Amino acid sequence: MNNETSTACMQSTDAQHYLHPFTDHKKLAARGARVIVKADDIYLWDSEGKRLLDGMSGLWCVNVGYGRQSISDAVYTQMEQLPYYNSFFNTTNLPALRLAQTLSEIAPKGFQHVFFTGSGSEANDTNLRLIRRYWDVRGLAAKRLIISRQNAYHGSTIGGASLGGMAGMHNQLGEQDACVIPGIHHIGQPYYLESGQGLSEQEFGLKAASWLEQKILELGAENVAAFFAEPLQGAGGVIIPPASYWPEIQRICRKYDILLVVDEVICGFGRTGHWFACEYFGIEADLITFAKGVTSGYLPLGGVLVGERVAQLLIAEGGDFNHGFTYSGHPAACAAALENIRILRDEHLVEQVREVTGPYLQQQFASLLDHPLVGMVDGCGFLAALVLVKQKGASIFDAVMFDKTVDVGMICREHMFNNGMIMRAVGNRMIIAPPLTMSREQIDEMIALIRFCLDRTLADLQQKNLL
Ligand code: PXG
């Protein structure tokens, strides 16, 4: 390798010029960024030639795996034909209108319209605009308040971060626990391990849903516009609500005439073994946020599936909707999405995850429970999480957790990385969301690698006297 492409040189240039997302730059500069140079199937390679098994599908997005020549070809062809045009001023383009139609075919029942954005954050900002407009057109302008949840992730624009419930983000938005956008209220998350002790999971699901009703009554239903939630919390740590949660949430939203916004940015496009997790949980949403898996991350694209109740009113009575982005309906991004969806369909990847590889992945992942560090496992489809504990107990509520001063997730993540496995750490939860293409053999390989890295973590913790 010549000097310009040596790892040290790239790291130095990176440190001098590139501000990364969610990064402590002083720390990063001291250690040097890992430079990822290529990818194929479920693997990445760094600039030192080291292979990594990507258990996170990039950032929850590369659903069809890396190296799909047909997506590159579709984008190339589209870029030669029409690299860009906007969808403002009474114009449209072929990939955008075809993708809108295709999405209406794979979306849950009752979604015939789509609004395109460049990302999930922009899509949630779009939701805020749509919701405001919807209630204004209905003549119920007082319905302005939004309810969301603690430890939710809805993006990083001011709108997305205000909607989300990440304390670390809120703290940087303004005063402690306050959101920049007023009128967004957060209720507790349906995290059994955090607040369910003494209750059965189903009892806890109903209790967590009741927090929504309490908040609505406190704010006055006549003032509440919408409830935002991920079907299961992804960035929050793959937290799957008890089965009793969603039906009760649905009932409450209907009772008080509140729009239900389901953020499927992580769950959409097969992650749970269904095209959308709304089907997995039986949710009937008004608005569905999507991004990531729509193009498998090959190009940036997001959007909102707009339910007929909202779409028809805005079309019939809304007049101009003064909202949109330069890249709404970007032809090349839409071409990537169309080819990505063709692959998901023709290779039956969603069904495969639902019926074959998803159950196998969950079964194999659950076998990690015999490891001394693993106190609990949870998951569905191609999403799974394990909880790292200091000492196991009769139940997870009796386990001894690591002291808050020990960032056990980060320690474990380092061992994973250093041994060729990418797994994400959220506090004491280690999570995976691998490409949906994984075979049984690749799942076996991944589980063996995770087990090996857990052993390394255990040995390291013992050596450091942290156990
Ligand atoms: N909603 C959800 C549910 C998400 O997971 C977004 C919205 C925002 O999408 P954009 O395209 O604006 O990033 C996301 C994104 C993590 C992590 O650390 C997760 C996301 C993004 C960055 C990091 O797990 N999810």
XYZ file of C-alpha atoms and ligand atoms in Angstrom:
492
model
C 0.000 0.000 0.000
C 1.322 3.436 -0.788
C 1.493 6.065 1.853
C -1.801 7.796 1.045
C -3.767 4.631 1.539
C -1.873 3.289 4.519
C -4.138 2.880 7.513
C -2.210 5.386 9.588
C -2.435 7.991 6.837
C -6.171 7.500 6.345
C -6.720 7.674 10.086
C -4.761 10.864 10.319
C -6.721 12.510 7.482
C -9.928 11.266 9.064
C -8.987 12.774 12.424
C -8.037 16.084 10.843
C -11.162 16.621 8.773
C -14.026 14.234 9.355
C -16.553 14.838 12.122
C -18.345 11.540 12.730
C -21.884 10.974 14.012
C -22.315 10.243 17.735
C -18.564 10.324 18.395
C -16.165 11.638 21.007
C -13.564 12.984 18.596
C -10.764 13.356 21.081
C -11.030 9.666 21.954
C -11.386 8.648 18.316
C -8.304 10.613 17.259
C -6.294 8.941 20.014
C -7.110 5.451 18.801
C -7.708 6.022 15.068
C -10.867 5.095 13.192
C -11.240 1.620 11.742
C -11.273 2.091 7.976
C -13.758 -0.166 6.212
C -12.738 -0.679 2.616
C -14.974 -3.339 1.117
C -17.850 -5.687 1.732
C -19.413 -8.811 0.355
C -22.393 -10.904 1.463
C -22.365 -10.660 5.289
C -18.705 -9.666 5.638
C -16.718 -6.439 5.764
C -12.986 -5.946 5.386
C -10.940 -3.193 6.983
C -7.828 -1.518 5.612
C -5.623 -4.029 7.399
C -7.287 -6.857 5.499
C -9.162 -8.061 8.581
C -12.538 -9.687 7.913
C -15.524 -8.833 10.087
C -18.851 -10.662 10.209
C -21.413 -7.857 10.117
C -23.987 -8.813 12.707
C -25.603 -5.356 12.416
C -26.283 -5.151 8.655
C -24.305 -1.918 8.547
C -26.616 0.080 10.786
C -29.726 -2.135 10.712
C -30.098 -1.624 6.994
C -28.252 -3.964 4.616
C -31.128 -6.456 4.559
C -30.155 -8.147 1.277
C -26.454 -8.268 2.155
C -23.488 -6.575 0.485
C -22.211 -6.959 -3.057
C -25.501 -7.015 -4.943
C -24.399 -6.267 -8.477
C -27.990 -5.894 -9.688
C -28.602 -2.939 -7.350
C -25.439 -1.201 -8.552
C -26.493 -1.893 -12.157
C -30.015 -0.534 -11.596
C -28.598 2.648 -10.069
C -25.994 3.019 -12.826
C -28.589 2.632 -15.557
C -30.915 5.117 -13.851
C -28.117 7.630 -13.393
C -27.281 7.483 -17.065
C -30.932 7.955 -17.989
C -31.944 10.545 -15.400
C -29.639 11.043 -12.404
C -31.844 13.632 -10.762
C -35.026 15.504 -11.094
C -37.354 16.852 -8.437
C -40.971 16.012 -7.796
C -42.059 19.595 -7.142
C -43.855 21.774 -9.713
C -46.167 19.100 -11.143
C -43.410 16.716 -12.188
C -42.686 13.102 -11.354
C -40.242 10.405 -12.417
C -40.592 6.755 -13.291
C -38.633 5.103 -10.441
C -40.459 7.231 -7.843
C -43.952 6.480 -9.092
C -43.133 2.803 -9.555
C -41.687 2.597 -6.069
C -44.773 4.314 -4.617
C -46.912 1.664 -6.316
C -44.657 -1.191 -5.194
C -44.700 0.046 -1.605
C -48.495 0.134 -1.665
C -48.421 -3.548 -2.672
C -46.156 -4.676 0.171
C -47.413 -2.256 2.838
C -49.976 -3.369 5.397
C -53.597 -3.073 4.247
C -54.858 0.472 3.875
C -51.684 2.208 2.706
C -51.959 3.468 -0.836
C -49.841 6.614 -0.631
C -46.255 7.431 0.193
C -44.241 10.591 0.842
C -40.511 10.236 0.095
C -37.664 11.736 2.099
C -33.921 11.214 2.231
C -33.761 9.578 5.672
C -35.695 8.256 8.642
C -35.236 11.494 10.556
C -36.701 13.541 7.716
C -39.553 11.054 7.520
C -40.410 11.619 11.172
C -40.202 15.377 10.652
C -42.605 14.821 7.757
C -44.909 12.976 10.135
C -44.984 15.996 12.426
C -45.943 18.182 9.461
C -48.573 15.729 8.216
C -50.129 15.370 11.647
C -50.382 19.111 12.202
C -51.942 19.551 8.799
C -54.374 16.664 9.277
C -55.875 18.066 12.462
C -55.931 21.609 11.077
C -57.862 20.460 8.006
C -60.239 18.517 10.234
C -60.911 21.731 12.113
C -59.398 20.383 15.326
C -56.350 22.620 15.522
C -56.154 22.242 19.283
C -54.947 18.679 18.776
C -51.237 19.538 18.718
C -49.525 17.591 21.452
C -47.494 14.499 20.655
C -46.841 11.569 22.949
C -43.732 9.489 22.517
C -41.646 7.246 24.773
C -38.493 7.324 26.832
C -35.557 5.474 25.243
C -37.208 5.702 21.815
C -35.111 6.563 18.764
C -36.779 8.572 16.016
C -33.775 10.240 14.404
C -31.355 13.057 14.984
C -32.849 16.164 13.378
C -34.335 18.551 15.912
C -37.721 16.937 15.250
C -36.395 13.382 15.433
C -34.349 14.003 18.548
C -37.257 15.761 20.266
C -39.547 12.860 19.422
C -37.006 10.313 20.576
C -36.501 9.613 24.223
C -32.731 9.353 24.425
C -31.560 11.227 27.501
C -28.102 11.832 26.039
C -29.626 13.593 23.043
C -32.183 15.588 25.018
C -29.455 16.846 27.330
C -27.672 18.346 24.354
C -30.851 19.848 22.933
C -31.437 22.141 25.830
C -32.044 21.944 29.506
C -32.029 18.602 31.282
C -34.904 16.389 30.142
C -36.462 19.162 28.077
C -37.061 18.944 24.334
C -36.422 21.782 21.967
C -39.744 21.252 20.242
C -42.450 22.023 22.749
C -45.522 19.877 23.077
C -43.821 16.480 22.878
C -44.436 14.383 25.986
C -42.703 11.125 26.858
C -44.134 8.130 28.663
C -42.252 5.078 29.977
C -41.024 2.358 27.656
C -42.480 -1.169 27.754
C -39.242 -2.664 29.094
C -40.165 -5.575 31.328
C -36.699 -5.882 32.810
C -36.678 -2.243 33.828
C -40.131 -1.907 35.387
C -41.918 -5.254 35.318
C -40.698 -6.887 38.503
C -43.537 -8.592 40.404
C -45.787 -8.702 37.339
C -46.224 -11.279 34.615
C -45.051 -10.046 31.216
C -48.635 -9.724 30.036
C -49.689 -7.767 33.115
C -46.730 -5.489 32.590
C -47.656 -4.952 28.908
C -51.092 -3.676 29.975
C -49.559 -1.507 32.658
C -47.085 0.067 30.207
C -49.942 0.735 27.761
C -51.967 2.346 30.556
C -49.267 5.022 30.823
C -50.453 6.254 27.441
C -54.050 6.541 28.611
C -52.944 8.343 31.771
C -50.915 10.829 29.740
C -53.794 11.447 27.333
C -56.168 12.117 30.234
C -53.613 14.389 31.873
C -53.122 16.431 28.687
C -56.772 16.255 27.580
C -57.610 14.078 24.562
C -58.827 17.166 22.731
C -55.220 18.413 22.762
C -53.433 15.213 21.738
C -52.600 14.736 18.075
C -50.592 11.527 17.871
C -48.667 8.768 19.573
C -45.274 7.824 18.086
C -43.620 4.467 18.720
C -41.274 1.912 17.254
C -42.983 -1.507 17.085
C -40.016 -2.760 19.091
C -37.245 -0.447 20.192
C -34.163 -0.938 18.059
C -31.474 1.560 19.026
C -32.892 1.434 22.563
C -31.573 -2.132 22.814
C -33.950 -4.431 20.888
C -36.656 -4.166 23.499
C -39.669 -6.218 22.498
C -42.927 -5.311 24.227
C -45.109 -8.027 25.760
C -47.858 -9.330 23.450
C -50.522 -7.506 25.484
C -48.981 -4.073 24.820
C -49.859 -3.246 21.230
C -53.547 -4.268 21.192
C -54.097 -2.084 24.240
C -52.203 0.853 22.697
C -54.345 0.466 19.593
C -57.528 0.482 21.652
C -56.466 3.632 23.500
C -55.539 5.512 20.314
C -58.906 4.650 18.782
C -60.849 5.538 21.907
C -59.382 9.030 22.103
C -59.090 9.626 18.327
C -55.322 9.938 18.305
C -53.190 9.213 15.247
C -50.886 6.239 15.645
C -47.452 6.675 14.059
C -45.430 3.485 13.866
C -41.737 4.027 13.183
C -40.636 1.020 11.124
C -37.228 2.419 10.142
C -35.526 -0.632 11.659
C -38.362 -3.153 11.531
C -39.530 -2.606 7.949
C -38.594 -4.717 4.936
C -38.452 -8.127 6.528
C -36.542 -7.665 9.758
C -39.215 -9.407 11.864
C -40.079 -11.979 9.189
C -42.882 -9.767 7.895
C -42.656 -6.915 5.440
C -43.577 -4.620 8.317
C -43.671 -5.279 12.055
C -47.218 -3.856 12.087
C -48.166 -7.267 10.697
C -46.077 -9.096 13.293
C -47.765 -7.231 16.167
C -51.172 -6.801 14.498
C -50.977 -2.996 14.576
C -53.210 -0.795 12.407
C -51.217 2.397 12.075
C -52.161 5.740 10.537
C -48.619 6.629 9.465
C -45.613 4.339 9.021
C -42.064 5.694 8.950
C -39.562 3.771 6.829
C -35.936 4.140 5.653
C -32.870 1.846 5.925
C -34.079 -1.530 4.569
C -36.042 0.113 1.729
C -32.760 0.319 -0.224
C -30.765 -2.027 2.039
C -28.695 1.107 2.633
C -27.249 1.085 -0.905
C -28.484 4.681 -1.286
C -30.148 7.008 1.231
C -33.952 6.943 1.121
C -36.764 7.235 3.616
C -40.398 8.108 3.697
C -43.819 7.844 5.232
C -46.522 5.392 4.273
C -49.620 7.508 4.679
C -52.779 5.661 5.721
C -55.953 6.359 3.812
C -57.608 8.245 6.674
C -54.891 10.903 6.511
C -54.128 10.696 2.798
C -57.729 11.033 1.617
C -58.435 14.039 3.809
C -55.271 15.838 2.740
C -55.898 15.069 -0.933
C -59.577 16.029 -0.847
C -59.426 19.073 1.385
C -55.811 19.899 2.221
C -54.846 22.071 -0.745
C -51.091 22.718 -0.945
C -49.021 20.747 1.559
C -46.062 23.079 1.962
C -43.438 20.495 2.724
C -40.826 18.501 0.819
C -37.150 17.935 0.152
C -34.828 18.372 -2.818
C -34.292 14.633 -2.749
C -37.916 13.541 -2.246
C -38.394 10.759 -4.811
C -34.750 10.815 -5.953
C -34.704 8.659 -9.110
C -31.448 6.823 -8.393
C -32.392 6.078 -4.774
C -35.833 4.875 -5.892
C -34.214 2.653 -8.542
C -32.046 1.104 -5.807
C -35.165 0.530 -3.683
C -37.066 -1.111 -6.538
C -34.249 -3.556 -7.205
C -33.803 -4.196 -3.489
C -37.506 -5.019 -3.108
C -37.362 -7.237 -6.189
C -34.555 -9.201 -4.525
C -36.459 -9.486 -1.238
C -39.495 -10.744 -3.166
C -37.837 -13.064 -5.680
C -35.528 -14.658 -3.128
C -38.445 -14.983 -0.665
C -36.232 -13.508 2.044
C -39.099 -12.293 4.214
C -40.776 -15.713 4.244
C -37.410 -17.398 4.773
C -36.767 -15.283 7.872
C -40.303 -15.896 9.140
C -40.374 -19.634 8.629
C -36.845 -20.990 8.443
C -33.816 -18.897 9.283
C -35.457 -16.566 11.818
C -36.625 -19.391 14.115
C -33.231 -21.077 13.663
C -31.372 -17.875 14.528
C -33.519 -17.406 17.662
C -32.990 -21.002 18.727
C -29.221 -20.811 18.272
C -29.002 -17.396 19.905
C -30.935 -18.752 22.897
C -28.264 -21.445 23.326
C -25.939 -18.634 24.506
C -27.983 -18.514 27.695
C -25.738 -21.184 29.173
C -22.821 -18.741 29.083
C -21.916 -17.377 32.543
C -22.200 -13.759 31.333
C -25.598 -14.097 29.657
C -28.539 -13.431 31.966
C -31.289 -13.231 29.388
C -31.884 -13.495 25.653
C -34.699 -12.057 23.589
C -35.463 -11.572 19.929
C -37.704 -12.050 16.952
C -37.041 -12.577 13.270
C -33.516 -11.366 12.548
C -33.196 -9.225 15.663
C -31.818 -10.471 18.959
C -30.400 -9.189 22.230
C -28.647 -10.687 25.218
C -28.212 -9.129 28.634
C -24.736 -9.258 30.179
C -24.849 -9.961 33.905
C -22.195 -10.157 36.597
C -23.831 -13.143 38.209
C -26.914 -15.069 37.226
C -29.885 -15.540 39.539
C -33.016 -17.691 39.626
C -34.587 -15.155 37.255
C -33.194 -12.114 35.503
C -34.635 -9.970 38.304
C -32.385 -11.799 40.765
C -29.241 -11.512 38.655
C -26.406 -9.303 39.868
C -25.860 -6.548 37.323
C -22.561 -4.869 36.604
C -21.818 -1.673 38.402
C -22.747 1.395 36.327
C -19.063 2.398 36.331
C -18.188 -0.741 34.346
C -19.177 -0.301 30.718
C -19.450 -4.018 30.168
C -21.184 -3.593 26.800
C -18.263 -1.570 25.442
C -15.727 -4.068 26.818
C -17.622 -6.885 25.124
C -18.008 -4.911 21.881
C -14.230 -4.431 21.707
C -13.636 -8.163 22.046
C -16.214 -8.770 19.343
C -14.584 -6.289 16.958
C -11.081 -7.543 17.684
C -12.124 -11.074 16.891
C -13.999 -10.348 13.689
C -17.590 -9.922 14.887
C -19.685 -6.760 14.746
C -22.270 -6.610 17.488
C -23.782 -3.442 18.920
C -23.725 -2.617 22.644
C -26.548 -0.682 24.314
C -25.730 -0.466 28.010
C -25.581 -4.068 29.191
C -27.457 -5.363 26.131
C -25.540 -6.832 23.188
C -27.594 -6.856 20.021
C -27.602 -8.183 16.488
C -29.614 -7.444 13.361
C -27.805 -9.386 10.636
C -28.509 -9.457 6.887
C -31.672 -11.414 6.089
C -29.755 -13.524 3.596
C -27.874 -15.484 6.255
C -27.852 -19.230 5.808
C -27.981 -21.767 8.637
C -24.236 -22.337 8.248
C -23.575 -18.613 8.546
C -25.812 -18.426 11.618
C -23.781 -21.271 13.167
C -20.581 -19.433 12.317
C -21.916 -16.238 13.898
C -23.099 -17.916 17.096
C -19.754 -19.713 17.502
C -17.967 -16.392 17.032
C -20.206 -14.641 19.573
C -19.588 -17.436 22.078
C -15.838 -17.212 21.536
C -15.951 -13.421 22.065
C -18.082 -13.822 25.203
C -15.396 -16.174 26.538
C -12.759 -13.557 25.789
C -14.859 -10.927 27.540
C -15.276 -13.184 30.568
C -11.533 -13.837 30.773
C -10.810 -10.119 30.470
C -13.322 -9.219 33.204
C -11.843 -11.870 35.469
C -8.347 -10.579 34.821
C -9.419 -7.031 35.620
C -11.145 -8.211 38.797
C -14.478 -6.916 37.609
C -16.459 -10.056 38.329
N -36.359 5.912 13.438
C -35.791 4.781 13.892
C -36.641 3.763 14.579
C -34.430 4.570 13.702
O -33.864 3.449 14.181
C -34.317 6.705 12.581
C -35.662 6.854 12.795
C -33.587 7.795 11.874
O -33.194 7.412 10.616
P -31.991 8.200 9.878
O -32.045 7.639 8.485
O -32.323 9.630 9.897
O -30.727 7.875 10.639
C -33.670 5.540 13.029
C -32.212 5.385 12.807
C -28.008 2.915 16.534
C -28.517 3.804 15.463
O -27.020 3.318 17.156
C -29.795 3.647 14.983
C -30.264 4.517 13.996
C -29.433 5.494 13.486
C -28.154 5.649 13.984
C -27.685 4.806 14.976
O -28.554 1.854 16.781
N -31.576 4.412 13.591
